[in-house]
Coordinates of C-alpha atoms in Angstrom, one line a residue:
M218 CA -99.2 -82.4 30.4
C219 CA -99.4 -85.2 32.9
P220 CA -98.3 -83.9 36.3
L221 CA -94.7 -84.7 37.2
T222 CA -93.9 -86.7 34.0
R223 CA -95.1 -83.9 31.8
R224 CA -96.5 -86.3 29.2
P225 CA -99.0 -84.6 26.8
L226 CA -102.4 -84.6 28.5
L227 CA -104.5 -82.8 26.0
S228 CA -104.5 -82.7 22.2
G229 CA -105.2 -79.5 20.4
A230 CA -104.4 -77.2 23.3
K231 CA -103.2 -73.9 22.1
N232 CA -99.6 -72.7 22.5
I233 CA -99.6 -69.1 23.4
H234 CA -96.9 -66.4 23.0
P235 CA -95.5 -65.7 26.4
E236 CA -96.4 -62.0 26.1
G237 CA -99.7 -62.7 24.4
A238 CA -103.3 -63.1 25.4
V239 CA -104.8 -66.2 27.0
G240 CA -106.8 -66.9 23.8
E241 CA -110.2 -66.1 22.4
H242 CA -112.0 -67.7 25.3
S243 CA -112.0 -66.3 28.8
A244 CA -110.4 -68.4 31.6
S245 CA -113.8 -69.0 33.1
L246 CA -115.1 -70.7 30.0
L247 CA -111.9 -72.7 29.6
V248 CA -112.5 -74.1 33.1
H249 CA -115.7 -75.8 31.9
R250 CA -114.2 -77.0 28.6
Y251 CA -111.3 -78.8 30.2
I252 CA -112.6 -79.9 33.6
L253 CA -113.3 -83.4 32.3
V254 CA -109.6 -84.1 32.0
I255 CA -108.6 -82.8 35.4
S256 CA -109.7 -85.8 37.4
P257 CA -107.7 -88.3 35.3
A258 CA -104.7 -86.0 35.7
L259 CA -105.0 -85.9 39.4
D260 CA -105.2 -89.7 39.5
C261 CA -101.9 -89.7 37.6
L262 CA -100.5 -87.3 40.2
R263 CA -101.6 -89.5 43.1
T264 CA -100.2 -92.6 41.5
L265 CA -96.8 -91.1 40.9
A266 CA -96.7 -89.5 44.3
A267 CA -97.1 -92.9 45.9
Q268 CA -94.1 -94.3 44.2
D269 CA -91.0 -94.7 46.2
Q270 CA -88.4 -92.0 45.6
T271 CA -85.9 -94.6 44.4
D272 CA -88.1 -95.3 41.5
M273 CA -88.0 -91.8 40.3
D274 CA -85.8 -90.9 37.3
R275 CA -82.7 -89.0 38.4
W276 CA -82.5 -85.5 37.0
E277 CA -79.3 -86.1 35.1
V278 CA -81.1 -88.3 32.6
P279 CA -82.2 -86.3 29.6
S280 CA -85.7 -87.6 29.7
Y281 CA -86.3 -86.2 33.3
E282 CA -88.4 -83.1 33.0
P283 CA -86.9 -82.5 29.5
D284 CA -88.7 -79.1 28.9
L285 CA -87.0 -77.5 32.0
P286 CA -83.4 -76.2 32.4
I287 CA -81.4 -77.8 35.2
T288 CA -81.9 -74.8 37.6
E289 CA -85.7 -75.2 37.3
K290 CA -86.0 -79.0 37.6
S291 CA -87.1 -80.6 40.8
N292 CA -84.5 -82.5 42.7
S293 CA -85.5 -86.2 43.2
R294 CA -83.7 -86.3 46.5
T295 CA -86.2 -83.8 48.1
R296 CA -89.5 -84.9 46.6
D297 CA -91.1 -85.3 50.1
M298 CA -89.1 -82.5 51.7
D299 CA -92.3 -80.9 53.1
R300 CA -92.9 -84.0 55.3
A301 CA -89.3 -84.1 56.6
Q302 CA -88.5 -83.5 60.3
P303 CA -85.8 -81.0 61.0
E304 CA -83.0 -83.6 61.3
Q305 CA -84.1 -85.2 58.0
L306 CA -84.4 -81.8 56.4
V307 CA -80.8 -80.8 57.2
Q308 CA -79.6 -84.1 55.8
L309 CA -81.5 -83.5 52.6
L310 CA -80.0 -80.1 52.2
R311 CA -76.5 -81.5 52.9
D312 CA -76.9 -84.1 50.2
C313 CA -78.2 -81.5 47.7
D314 CA -75.3 -79.2 48.5
T315 CA -72.9 -82.1 48.0
E316 CA -73.9 -82.0 44.3
I317 CA -72.1 -78.7 43.9
F318 CA -68.8 -80.5 44.0
Q319 CA -69.4 -83.1 41.3
H320 CA -66.7 -83.6 38.6
L321 CA -68.8 -84.8 35.7
W322 CA -72.5 -85.7 36.0
E323 CA -73.6 -89.3 35.4
G324 CA -76.4 -90.1 33.0
G325 CA -76.8 -89.4 29.3
A326 CA -76.4 -85.7 29.3
G327 CA -72.7 -85.5 30.3
Y328 CA -73.0 -82.1 32.0
Q329 CA -69.7 -80.4 33.0
G330 CA -69.3 -80.1 36.8
L331 CA -67.4 -77.7 39.0
Y332 CA -64.2 -79.8 38.8
S333 CA -64.4 -80.4 35.0
D334 CA -61.2 -79.4 33.2
S335 CA -63.1 -77.0 30.9
V336 CA -64.7 -75.2 33.8
V337 CA -61.4 -75.0 35.8
Q338 CA -59.5 -73.8 32.7
T339 CA -62.1 -71.0 32.0
I340 CA -61.7 -69.9 35.7
V341 CA -58.0 -69.7 35.1
H342 CA -58.4 -67.5 32.0
V343 CA -60.7 -65.1 33.8
A344 CA -58.4 -65.0 36.9
R345 CA -55.6 -64.0 34.6
N346 CA -57.7 -61.1 33.3
V347 CA -58.3 -60.1 36.9
E348 CA -54.5 -60.3 37.6
E349 CA -53.8 -57.8 34.8
I350 CA -56.2 -55.3 36.2
L351 CA -54.8 -55.7 39.8
K352 CA -51.3 -55.2 38.5
C353 CA -52.2 -52.1 36.4
P354 CA -55.3 -50.7 37.9
E355 CA -55.3 -47.3 36.3
D356 CA -58.5 -46.5 34.4
S357 CA -59.6 -50.1 35.0
L358 CA -62.6 -51.7 36.7
I359 CA -63.9 -55.1 37.6
V360 CA -67.7 -55.0 37.7
M361 CA -69.9 -57.8 39.1
S362 CA -73.6 -57.6 38.4
G363 CA -76.7 -59.6 39.1
C364 CA -80.4 -59.7 40.2
G365 CA -81.6 -60.7 43.6
T366 CA -79.2 -63.1 45.3
S367 CA -76.7 -62.8 42.5
G368 CA -76.6 -59.0 42.9
R369 CA -76.3 -59.3 46.7
L370 CA -73.3 -61.6 46.3
A371 CA -71.8 -59.1 43.8
Y372 CA -72.1 -56.4 46.4
L373 CA -70.6 -58.5 49.1
L374 CA -67.5 -59.5 47.1
A375 CA -66.9 -56.1 45.5
T376 CA -67.0 -54.4 48.9
S377 CA -64.9 -57.1 50.6
F378 CA -62.1 -57.2 48.0
N379 CA -62.0 -53.4 47.9
R380 CA -61.5 -53.3 51.7
L381 CA -58.7 -55.8 51.3
L382 CA -57.0 -53.7 48.6
K383 CA -57.5 -50.6 50.8
R384 CA -55.8 -52.3 53.8
L385 CA -52.9 -53.1 51.4
K386 CA -52.8 -49.5 50.3
K387 CA -53.7 -50.5 46.7
Q388 CA -56.2 -49.0 44.4
E389 CA -59.7 -50.2 44.7
V390 CA -60.9 -51.7 41.4
F391 CA -64.1 -53.5 42.2
A392 CA -67.7 -52.3 41.6
Y393 CA -71.1 -54.0 41.8
I394 CA -74.5 -53.5 40.2
I395 CA -77.8 -55.0 41.5
A396 CA -81.0 -54.7 39.6
G397 CA -83.2 -52.3 41.5
G398 CA -80.4 -50.5 43.2
D399 CA -79.2 -50.8 46.8
K400 CA -82.7 -51.2 48.2
A401 CA -82.6 -54.6 46.5
L402 CA -79.9 -55.6 48.9
L403 CA -82.5 -55.6 51.7
T404 CA -85.9 -56.1 50.0
S405 CA -87.3 -57.9 47.0
Q406 CA -87.0 -55.6 43.9
E407 CA -87.5 -58.2 41.2
A408 CA -89.3 -56.2 38.5
P409 CA -86.1 -54.5 37.2
E410 CA -84.7 -57.9 36.3
D411 CA -86.9 -57.8 33.2
S412 CA -85.2 -54.7 31.6
P413 CA -82.1 -55.3 29.5
H414 CA -82.1 -51.6 28.7
L415 CA -81.9 -50.7 32.4
G416 CA -79.1 -53.2 32.8
A417 CA -77.0 -51.7 30.0
L418 CA -77.7 -48.2 31.3
N419 CA -76.6 -49.0 34.8
L420 CA -73.4 -50.6 33.5
E421 CA -72.6 -47.6 31.3
Q422 CA -73.0 -45.3 34.3
V423 CA -70.8 -47.3 36.6
C424 CA -68.1 -47.6 34.0
A425 CA -68.0 -44.0 32.8
G426 CA -64.4 -42.8 32.2
K427 CA -62.8 -46.3 32.4
R428 CA -60.8 -47.7 29.5
R429 CA -60.6 -51.3 30.6
I430 CA -63.4 -53.2 32.2
L431 CA -63.8 -56.9 33.2
F432 CA -67.5 -57.4 33.5
I433 CA -68.9 -60.4 35.4
G434 CA -72.6 -60.9 34.8
I435 CA -74.3 -63.5 37.1
S436 CA -77.5 -65.2 36.1
C437 CA -77.9 -68.6 37.7
G438 CA -80.5 -69.8 35.2
L439 CA -79.0 -67.9 32.2
S440 CA -82.3 -66.1 32.1
A441 CA -82.2 -62.5 33.5
P442 CA -82.9 -59.9 30.8
F443 CA -81.1 -57.3 33.0
V444 CA -77.9 -59.2 32.8
A445 CA -78.4 -60.1 29.1
G446 CA -78.6 -56.4 28.3
Q447 CA -75.3 -55.8 30.0
L448 CA -73.5 -58.7 28.3
D449 CA -74.8 -57.6 24.9
F450 CA -73.6 -54.1 25.6
C451 CA -70.1 -55.4 26.5
M452 CA -69.9 -57.4 23.3
D453 CA -70.7 -54.3 21.3
N454 CA -67.8 -52.6 23.0
L455 CA -65.0 -55.1 23.1
N456 CA -62.4 -52.4 22.9
V457 CA -63.2 -51.6 26.5
F458 CA -65.1 -54.6 27.9
T459 CA -64.3 -58.3 28.5
P460 CA -67.6 -60.0 29.4
V461 CA -67.9 -63.0 31.7
L462 CA -71.1 -64.9 32.3
I463 CA -71.6 -67.1 35.4
G464 CA -74.6 -69.5 35.5
F465 CA -75.5 -73.1 36.1
N466 CA -77.3 -74.2 32.9
P467 CA -75.8 -75.4 29.6
V468 CA -76.0 -72.7 26.9
N469 CA -78.7 -74.7 25.1
M470 CA -80.9 -74.3 28.2
A471 CA -80.5 -70.5 28.3
R472 CA -83.9 -68.8 28.1
N473 CA -84.9 -68.3 24.5
E474 CA -88.1 -66.5 24.8
P475 CA -88.6 -63.0 23.4
I476 CA -87.9 -60.0 25.7
P477 CA -90.3 -57.2 25.2
G478 CA -88.8 -54.2 23.4
W479 CA -85.5 -56.0 22.7
T480 CA -84.3 -58.1 19.8
P481 CA -81.9 -60.7 21.3
T482 CA -82.9 -63.5 23.7
F483 CA -80.7 -64.6 26.5
R484 CA -79.8 -67.7 24.5
T485 CA -78.7 -65.7 21.5
V486 CA -76.5 -63.6 23.8
T487 CA -74.8 -66.7 25.3
E488 CA -74.4 -68.2 21.8
R489 CA -72.6 -65.1 20.7
M490 CA -70.4 -65.2 23.8
L491 CA -69.6 -68.9 23.1
Q492 CA -68.2 -67.9 19.7
M493 CA -66.1 -65.2 21.2
Q494 CA -64.8 -67.5 23.9
E495 CA -62.8 -69.3 21.3
T496 CA -60.6 -66.2 21.0
H497 CA -60.8 -65.4 24.7
R498 CA -62.8 -62.2 24.1
A499 CA -65.6 -63.5 26.3
F500 CA -66.0 -66.3 28.8
I501 CA -68.8 -68.4 30.1
I502 CA -68.4 -70.3 33.4
N503 CA -71.5 -72.6 33.7
P504 CA -70.9 -75.8 35.6
A505 CA -74.0 -77.9 36.4
V506 CA -74.6 -78.1 40.2
G507 CA -77.9 -79.8 40.0
P508 CA -81.5 -78.8 40.8
E509 CA -82.2 -76.8 43.9
P510 CA -83.5 -78.7 47.0
L511 CA -86.5 -76.3 46.7
S512 CA -87.3 -76.3 43.0
G513 CA -86.1 -73.1 41.3
S514 CA -84.8 -71.4 44.5
S515 CA -81.5 -70.3 43.2
R516 CA -80.7 -68.4 46.4
M517 CA -79.5 -71.8 47.7
K518 CA -77.2 -74.1 45.7
A519 CA -76.7 -71.7 42.8
G520 CA -76.0 -68.8 45.3
S521 CA -73.4 -70.9 47.1
A522 CA -71.8 -72.0 43.9
T523 CA -71.7 -68.4 42.7
K524 CA -69.9 -67.4 45.9
I525 CA -67.4 -70.3 45.5
L526 CA -66.7 -69.6 41.9
L527 CA -66.2 -65.8 42.3
E528 CA -64.1 -66.1 45.4
T529 CA -61.9 -68.8 43.8
L530 CA -61.1 -66.8 40.7
L531 CA -60.7 -63.4 42.5
W532 CA -58.6 -64.8 45.4
A533 CA -56.4 -66.9 43.0
A534 CA -55.9 -63.7 40.9
H535 CA -55.2 -61.6 44.0
T536 CA -52.5 -63.9 45.3
S537 CA -50.9 -64.3 41.9
A538 CA -50.8 -60.6 41.3
L539 CA -49.1 -60.1 44.7
S540 CA -46.5 -62.8 44.0
H541 CA -46.0 -61.7 40.4
T542 CA -47.0 -65.2 39.1
H543 CA -49.9 -66.4 37.1
T544 CA -53.0 -68.4 38.3
T545 CA -52.6 -72.1 37.5
H546 CA -55.0 -75.0 37.1
R547 CA -53.7 -76.4 40.4
D548 CA -54.3 -73.1 42.2
V549 CA -58.0 -73.2 41.2
L550 CA -58.4 -76.9 42.1
N551 CA -56.8 -76.4 45.5
L552 CA -59.2 -73.5 46.3
L553 CA -62.2 -75.5 45.2
R554 CA -61.2 -78.4 47.4
D555 CA -60.9 -76.0 50.3
Y556 CA -64.5 -75.0 49.8
E557 CA -65.5 -78.6 49.6
H558 CA -63.9 -79.0 53.0
V559 CA -66.0 -76.0 54.3
H560 CA -69.1 -78.0 53.2
R561 CA -68.0 -81.0 55.3
I562 CA -67.2 -78.8 58.3
T563 CA -70.6 -77.0 58.1
Y564 CA -72.7 -80.1 57.9
S565 CA -70.7 -81.8 60.7
Q566 CA -72.9 -79.6 62.8
S567 CA -76.1 -81.0 61.3
D568 CA -77.7 -81.8 64.7
Q569 CA -77.2 -78.2 65.9
I570 CA -78.5 -76.8 62.6
A571 CA -81.6 -79.0 63.1
V572 CA -82.1 -77.4 66.5
L573 CA -82.2 -73.9 65.0
V574 CA -84.5 -75.1 62.2
K575 CA -87.0 -76.5 64.7
Q576 CA -86.9 -73.4 66.9
A577 CA -87.3 -71.0 63.9
G578 CA -90.1 -73.1 62.5
S579 CA -91.9 -73.0 65.9
S580 CA -91.6 -69.2 65.9
L581 CA -93.1 -68.9 62.4
K582 CA -95.9 -71.3 63.1
K583 CA -96.9 -69.2 66.1
G584 CA -97.1 -66.1 63.8
R585 CA -93.9 -64.7 65.4
H586 CA -90.5 -63.8 64.1
V587 CA -86.9 -64.9 63.5
Y588 CA -84.1 -62.3 64.0
Y589 CA -80.5 -62.6 62.8
V590 CA -78.2 -60.3 64.8
G591 CA -74.8 -60.4 63.2
W592 CA -71.4 -58.7 63.3
H593 CA -69.5 -57.5 60.2
T594 CA -70.0 -59.7 57.1
L595 CA -71.8 -62.3 59.1
G596 CA -74.4 -59.6 59.6
V597 CA -74.5 -59.2 55.9
M598 CA -75.2 -62.9 55.4
G599 CA -78.1 -62.6 57.8
I600 CA -79.5 -59.6 55.9
I601 CA -79.1 -61.4 52.6
D602 CA -80.9 -64.6 53.8
A603 CA -83.8 -62.6 55.3
S604 CA -84.3 -60.5 52.2
E605 CA -84.8 -63.6 50.1
C606 CA -87.7 -65.1 52.1
V607 CA -90.4 -62.7 50.9
P608 CA -90.3 -63.7 47.2
T609 CA -89.4 -67.3 47.8
F610 CA -92.1 -68.1 50.4
G611 CA -94.6 -65.3 50.1
A612 CA -93.5 -64.3 53.6
D613 CA -94.2 -61.0 55.3
V614 CA -91.3 -58.6 55.4
G615 CA -91.0 -58.9 59.2
D616 CA -91.1 -62.7 59.4
I617 CA -87.3 -63.0 59.2
C618 CA -85.1 -59.9 59.7
G619 CA -81.4 -59.3 59.7
F620 CA -79.4 -56.7 61.6
I621 CA -75.7 -55.7 61.4
N622 CA -73.5 -54.1 64.1
E623 CA -72.9 -50.7 62.7
G624 CA -75.7 -50.6 60.2
Y625 CA -74.9 -48.9 56.8
A626 CA -71.5 -47.8 58.0
E627 CA -70.6 -51.5 58.2
M628 CA -72.5 -52.4 55.0
G629 CA -70.4 -50.0 52.9
N630 CA -73.0 -50.0 50.1
A631 CA -72.7 -47.5 47.3
E632 CA -75.9 -45.6 48.1
G633 CA -75.2 -45.3 51.8
D634 CA -77.9 -45.0 54.5
L635 CA -81.3 -46.1 53.3
S636 CA -83.1 -46.1 56.6
S637 CA -85.3 -43.2 55.5
L638 CA -87.0 -45.6 53.0
G639 CA -88.9 -47.4 55.7
P640 CA -88.6 -49.6 58.8
E641 CA -87.5 -52.6 56.8
F642 CA -84.4 -50.6 55.9
C643 CA -83.4 -50.0 59.5
I644 CA -80.7 -52.6 60.0
G645 CA -78.3 -51.5 62.7
H646 CA -78.1 -53.1 66.1
K647 CA -79.3 -49.7 67.5
D648 CA -82.4 -50.0 65.3
F649 CA -82.9 -53.5 66.7
V650 CA -82.7 -52.3 70.3
R651 CA -84.8 -49.3 69.7
T652 CA -87.7 -50.5 67.5
T653 CA -87.6 -54.3 67.5
L654 CA -86.5 -55.6 70.9
P655 CA -89.4 -54.0 72.8
N656 CA -91.8 -56.2 70.8
V657 CA -89.9 -59.4 71.1
T658 CA -91.7 -62.2 73.0
E659 CA -90.9 -65.7 74.2
S660 CA -92.2 -67.1 70.9
D661 CA -89.6 -65.3 68.9
S662 CA -86.2 -66.7 67.9
V663 CA -83.1 -64.5 68.0
I664 CA -79.9 -65.9 66.4
F665 CA -76.5 -64.2 67.0
L666 CA -73.8 -64.5 64.3
F667 CA -70.3 -63.6 65.3
T668 CA -66.6 -64.8 65.6
L669 CA -64.4 -64.8 68.6
G670 CA -62.5 -62.0 67.0
D671 CA -65.5 -59.7 67.4
D672 CA -66.2 -57.4 70.4
L673 CA -67.4 -60.1 72.8
H674 CA -68.3 -57.4 75.4
A675 CA -70.7 -55.9 72.9
V676 CA -72.0 -59.4 72.1
E677 CA -72.6 -60.2 75.7
D678 CA -74.3 -56.9 76.6
L679 CA -76.7 -57.1 73.7
A680 CA -77.4 -60.8 74.4
L681 CA -78.3 -60.0 78.0
C682 CA -80.7 -57.4 76.8
V683 CA -82.4 -59.8 74.5
K684 CA -82.5 -62.5 77.2
Q685 CA -84.8 -60.2 79.2
R686 CA -87.4 -60.5 76.5
T687 CA -87.0 -64.2 75.4
L688 CA -85.1 -67.3 76.2
G689 CA -85.2 -68.2 72.5
L690 CA -81.7 -66.9 72.1
Y691 CA -79.1 -68.9 70.0
A692 CA -75.6 -68.3 68.7
V693 CA -73.6 -69.4 65.7
I694 CA -70.0 -68.8 66.6
H695 CA -66.8 -69.1 64.6
A696 CA -63.6 -69.8 66.5
S697 CA -60.0 -70.1 65.3
G698 CA -57.4 -72.6 66.3
P699 CA -57.0 -73.2 70.1
H700 CA -59.4 -70.4 71.1
S701 CA -62.6 -71.6 72.8
V702 CA -65.9 -69.8 73.5
P703 CA -65.7 -68.2 77.0
D704 CA -68.1 -69.6 79.6
N705 CA -69.8 -66.2 80.1
I706 CA -70.8 -66.2 76.4
K707 CA -72.0 -69.8 76.4
E708 CA -74.2 -69.2 79.5
V709 CA -76.2 -66.4 77.8
F710 CA -77.5 -68.5 75.0
A711 CA -80.0 -71.4 75.0
S712 CA -77.9 -73.1 72.4
V713 CA -74.5 -72.5 70.9
M714 CA -73.2 -73.8 67.6
T715 CA -69.4 -73.5 67.4
F716 CA -67.3 -73.9 64.3
T717 CA -63.6 -74.3 65.0
W718 CA -61.3 -73.4 62.1
P719 CA -57.5 -73.9 61.8
S720 CA -55.5 -70.9 62.9
T721 CA -54.3 -68.4 60.3
S722 CA -51.4 -66.0 60.8
E723 CA -51.1 -63.8 57.7
E724 CA -53.7 -61.1 57.1
E725 CA -54.3 -62.4 53.6
N726 CA -55.0 -65.9 54.7
S727 CA -57.3 -64.5 57.4
F728 CA -59.3 -62.8 54.6
L729 CA -59.7 -66.1 52.8
R730 CA -60.9 -67.7 56.1
T731 CA -63.5 -64.9 56.4
L732 CA -64.9 -65.8 53.0
Q733 CA -65.1 -69.4 54.0
V734 CA -66.8 -68.6 57.3
E735 CA -69.4 -66.5 55.3
L736 CA -70.2 -69.6 53.2
A737 CA -70.6 -71.8 56.2
T738 CA -72.9 -69.2 57.7
K739 CA -74.9 -69.0 54.5
W740 CA -75.5 -72.8 54.5
V741 CA -76.7 -72.6 58.1
L742 CA -79.0 -69.7 57.5
N743 CA -80.4 -71.1 54.3
A744 CA -81.3 -74.3 56.2
V745 CA -82.9 -72.3 59.0
S746 CA -85.1 -70.0 56.8
T747 CA -86.0 -72.8 54.4
G748 CA -86.6 -75.3 57.1
A749 CA -88.7 -72.9 59.1
H750 CA -91.0 -72.1 56.2
I751 CA -91.3 -75.8 55.4
L752 CA -92.4 -76.5 59.0
K753 CA -94.8 -73.6 58.7
G754 CA -96.3 -75.3 55.6
K755 CA -95.3 -72.8 52.9
I756 CA -94.2 -75.3 50.3
Y757 CA -95.8 -78.4 48.6
R758 CA -93.5 -81.4 48.2
N759 CA -90.3 -79.5 47.0
Y760 CA -92.0 -76.6 45.2
M761 CA -92.4 -72.9 46.1
M762 CA -96.2 -73.0 46.0
D763 CA -96.5 -69.5 47.6
L764 CA -93.9 -67.7 45.6
K765 CA -94.4 -64.0 44.8
V766 CA -95.1 -63.5 41.1
T767 CA -93.1 -60.3 40.7
N768 CA -91.4 -60.7 37.4
S769 CA -91.7 -62.6 34.1
K770 CA -89.5 -65.5 35.3
L771 CA -91.7 -66.0 38.3
F772 CA -94.9 -65.7 36.3
R773 CA -93.7 -68.5 34.0
R774 CA -92.7 -70.6 37.0
A775 CA -96.2 -70.1 38.5
V776 CA -97.8 -71.3 35.2
S777 CA -95.6 -74.3 35.3
L778 CA -96.6 -75.1 38.9
L779 CA -100.2 -74.8 38.1
Q780 CA -99.9 -77.1 35.1
M781 CA -98.1 -79.7 37.2
F782 CA -100.5 -79.7 40.1
S783 CA -103.8 -79.2 38.3
G784 CA -103.2 -81.1 35.2
C785 CA -104.6 -78.2 33.2
P786 CA -103.1 -76.9 29.9
E787 CA -100.9 -73.8 29.9
E788 CA -103.6 -71.6 28.5
L789 CA -106.0 -72.3 31.3
C790 CA -103.3 -71.9 34.0
H791 CA -102.2 -68.6 32.5
G792 CA -105.8 -67.4 32.5
A793 CA -106.3 -68.4 36.1
L794 CA -103.3 -66.5 37.2
I795 CA -104.6 -63.4 35.5
Q796 CA -108.0 -63.7 37.2
V797 CA -106.3 -63.9 40.6
I798 CA -103.8 -61.1 39.9
Y799 CA -106.6 -58.7 38.8
S800 CA -109.2 -60.1 41.3
T801 CA -111.8 -60.7 38.7
D802 CA -113.6 -63.7 37.1
Q803 CA -114.0 -61.9 33.8
P804 CA -110.7 -60.3 32.8
T805 CA -110.9 -57.6 30.2
E806 CA -109.2 -57.9 26.8
E807 CA -106.7 -55.3 28.0
M808 CA -105.8 -57.5 31.0
N809 CA -105.6 -60.6 28.8
T810 CA -103.3 -59.0 26.3
A811 CA -101.0 -57.2 28.7
P812 CA -97.3 -58.2 28.7
L813 CA -96.0 -60.4 31.5
T814 CA -94.1 -57.4 33.0
E815 CA -97.4 -55.6 33.6
H816 CA -99.0 -58.7 35.2
A817 CA -95.9 -59.0 37.5
H818 CA -96.1 -55.3 38.4
T819 CA -99.8 -55.7 39.5
A820 CA -99.0 -59.0 41.3
N821 CA -96.5 -57.3 43.5
T822 CA -99.2 -56.4 45.9
C823 CA -101.0 -59.7 45.8
S824 CA -100.6 -62.6 48.2
K825 CA -101.1 -66.4 47.7
V826 CA -101.5 -66.0 44.0
V827 CA -100.5 -69.5 43.0
P828 CA -102.4 -71.4 45.7
T829 CA -105.6 -69.3 44.9
A830 CA -105.3 -70.1 41.2
L831 CA -104.8 -73.8 41.9
L832 CA -107.9 -74.0 44.0
M833 CA -109.8 -72.2 41.3
L834 CA -108.7 -74.8 38.8
R835 CA -109.4 -77.7 41.0
W836 CA -112.8 -76.6 42.4
R837 CA -114.1 -74.7 39.3
C838 CA -114.8 -71.8 41.5
S839 CA -114.5 -68.0 41.5
V840 CA -111.5 -66.0 42.8
H841 CA -113.5 -65.1 45.9
E842 CA -114.5 -68.6 46.6
A843 CA -110.9 -69.9 46.2
R844 CA -109.6 -67.3 48.6
A845 CA -112.3 -68.3 51.1
R846 CA -111.2 -71.9 50.9
L847 CA -107.6 -71.0 51.3
D848 CA -108.4 -68.8 54.3
G849 CA -109.9 -71.9 55.9
H850 CA -106.4 -73.5 56.2
M851 CA -103.6 -71.9 58.2
I852 CA -101.1 -74.0 56.2
I853 CA -101.0 -73.7 52.5
R854 CA -99.8 -77.3 52.1
D855 CA -103.1 -78.5 53.8
A856 CA -105.2 -76.5 51.4
V857 CA -103.3 -77.8 48.4
E858 CA -103.5 -81.4 49.6
A859 CA -107.2 -81.0 50.3
C860 CA -107.8 -79.8 46.8
L861 CA -105.7 -82.6 45.3
T862 CA -107.3 -85.4 47.3
A863 CA -110.9 -84.3 47.3

């Protein structure tokens, strides 16, 4: 394929089964066979890269990257994001997040947006199912499930709404499932995403003894086998389950590749659900929110849209159940507009967000760290953002870390204290003071996340301790109504970003405000961590060049990146990845024929897999030589550009 346009580059290149071998020839022989076409492909890449962004096709047009689903396309707004300064970067992220709130997309595809009548009406139907369970909770359960970011948001909302119900002295009815268990809340555990059987088993265990279950499966790209297995299980047991799918691709873009050891594909599961939706036995909520600013990084826009959708339908159902009414179309629209207002409030602080991006980037470039120190659910938002950096950017576990005031007691996760699993699972403020703070230097960045309703004495005391180690101390503070940040708090920090929200009186409205404050904090932290890694040079253009290849989805994404930036056919790129993963220039037949899940398992301990494979393809060199070339550049972007322009 021709890079970027994906026009056919080679004739006669084999198409291989996604779980099959790389072909009868080894990758090393294929390099010599196809090398004659790489230079013309790179010329094509250079020509297209030089075009002004305004000349690029917009992603809404069906011909734009037609072989990719929306969630995997590149966003034309951010084609040169890796060259943006912090201020420009924040503006790009703001513009991309604005796409979440489209009504109906322009262009030939006619995708339904968040405000589309069909999407809003489906939210209403699901909310009314939630209402019924809240009104009659006996033997009932609302289960939210997902992988990675989706599972973390499922945890956050399940625990938050259960706490609300407990305060109101009502029965708790929410539960969550995350692929890989609770340790996936804090670290990357992406391999379990590939098992539909494990997903179904986890669901069956959580729901044991319940007679009525509303199941909400979250798969942003309509691709996770773990969630597909759960949805399929629900549809086989409709006497108990009502399945709901949340994602951000049209059904015809759901992954349709075979899943090892399982008959359905994700697409066949969604098509079955679509038929059942006609009789309200299953529901799919899948507005298009546009490609991610960083291609394929669903932790960002898709994660934000997931939080908006879930909170809208759950909050609408909660208030309707309390008032003995039913959720209406207008209720949903009003809540969505409230979240759109949160977006405007958040990015009104773009200049201050850029300050944090610049400081965090400076810390990472110096080989130092960024620490989020948060209170209550804002601490959770910091932990979630930090946990996503390892698979997204190939970052070290300690590059960005999150801490929460009372540790696991505040987290309220199902499996309780996980600190015995290792230092990366020690997340309390006491852990921060005991094990992390003594190693903090002036080159580190520490960002406090709190509201004026939190214990400001504790905030000040901890901040003063940190200030003894570094002046790189910053705060993101949320204030309500007329309350202002006390001078003694302002004086501790090098910079303070303050969000002022309208006052709320009733406890329930205060709960909704908390949800909105979390979203604003998520947008800020996504900008900080993404921007910092961009400034460090961890992406190329708007692609995750150094992603961890830890499951089948990420393996396919890696192959796609190699095709795009090397101009080589799929077969050759697949082979190069195998060579890097197994550190050999002559893979065995067993390696070549292993399923993607096995490749991903082996790759879990590998670093810089995609950049190394790209240099191999470009330079016609061995794995060892490619790694040596890569080690000669501190910034991956420089190494990639060197190989593309040589």
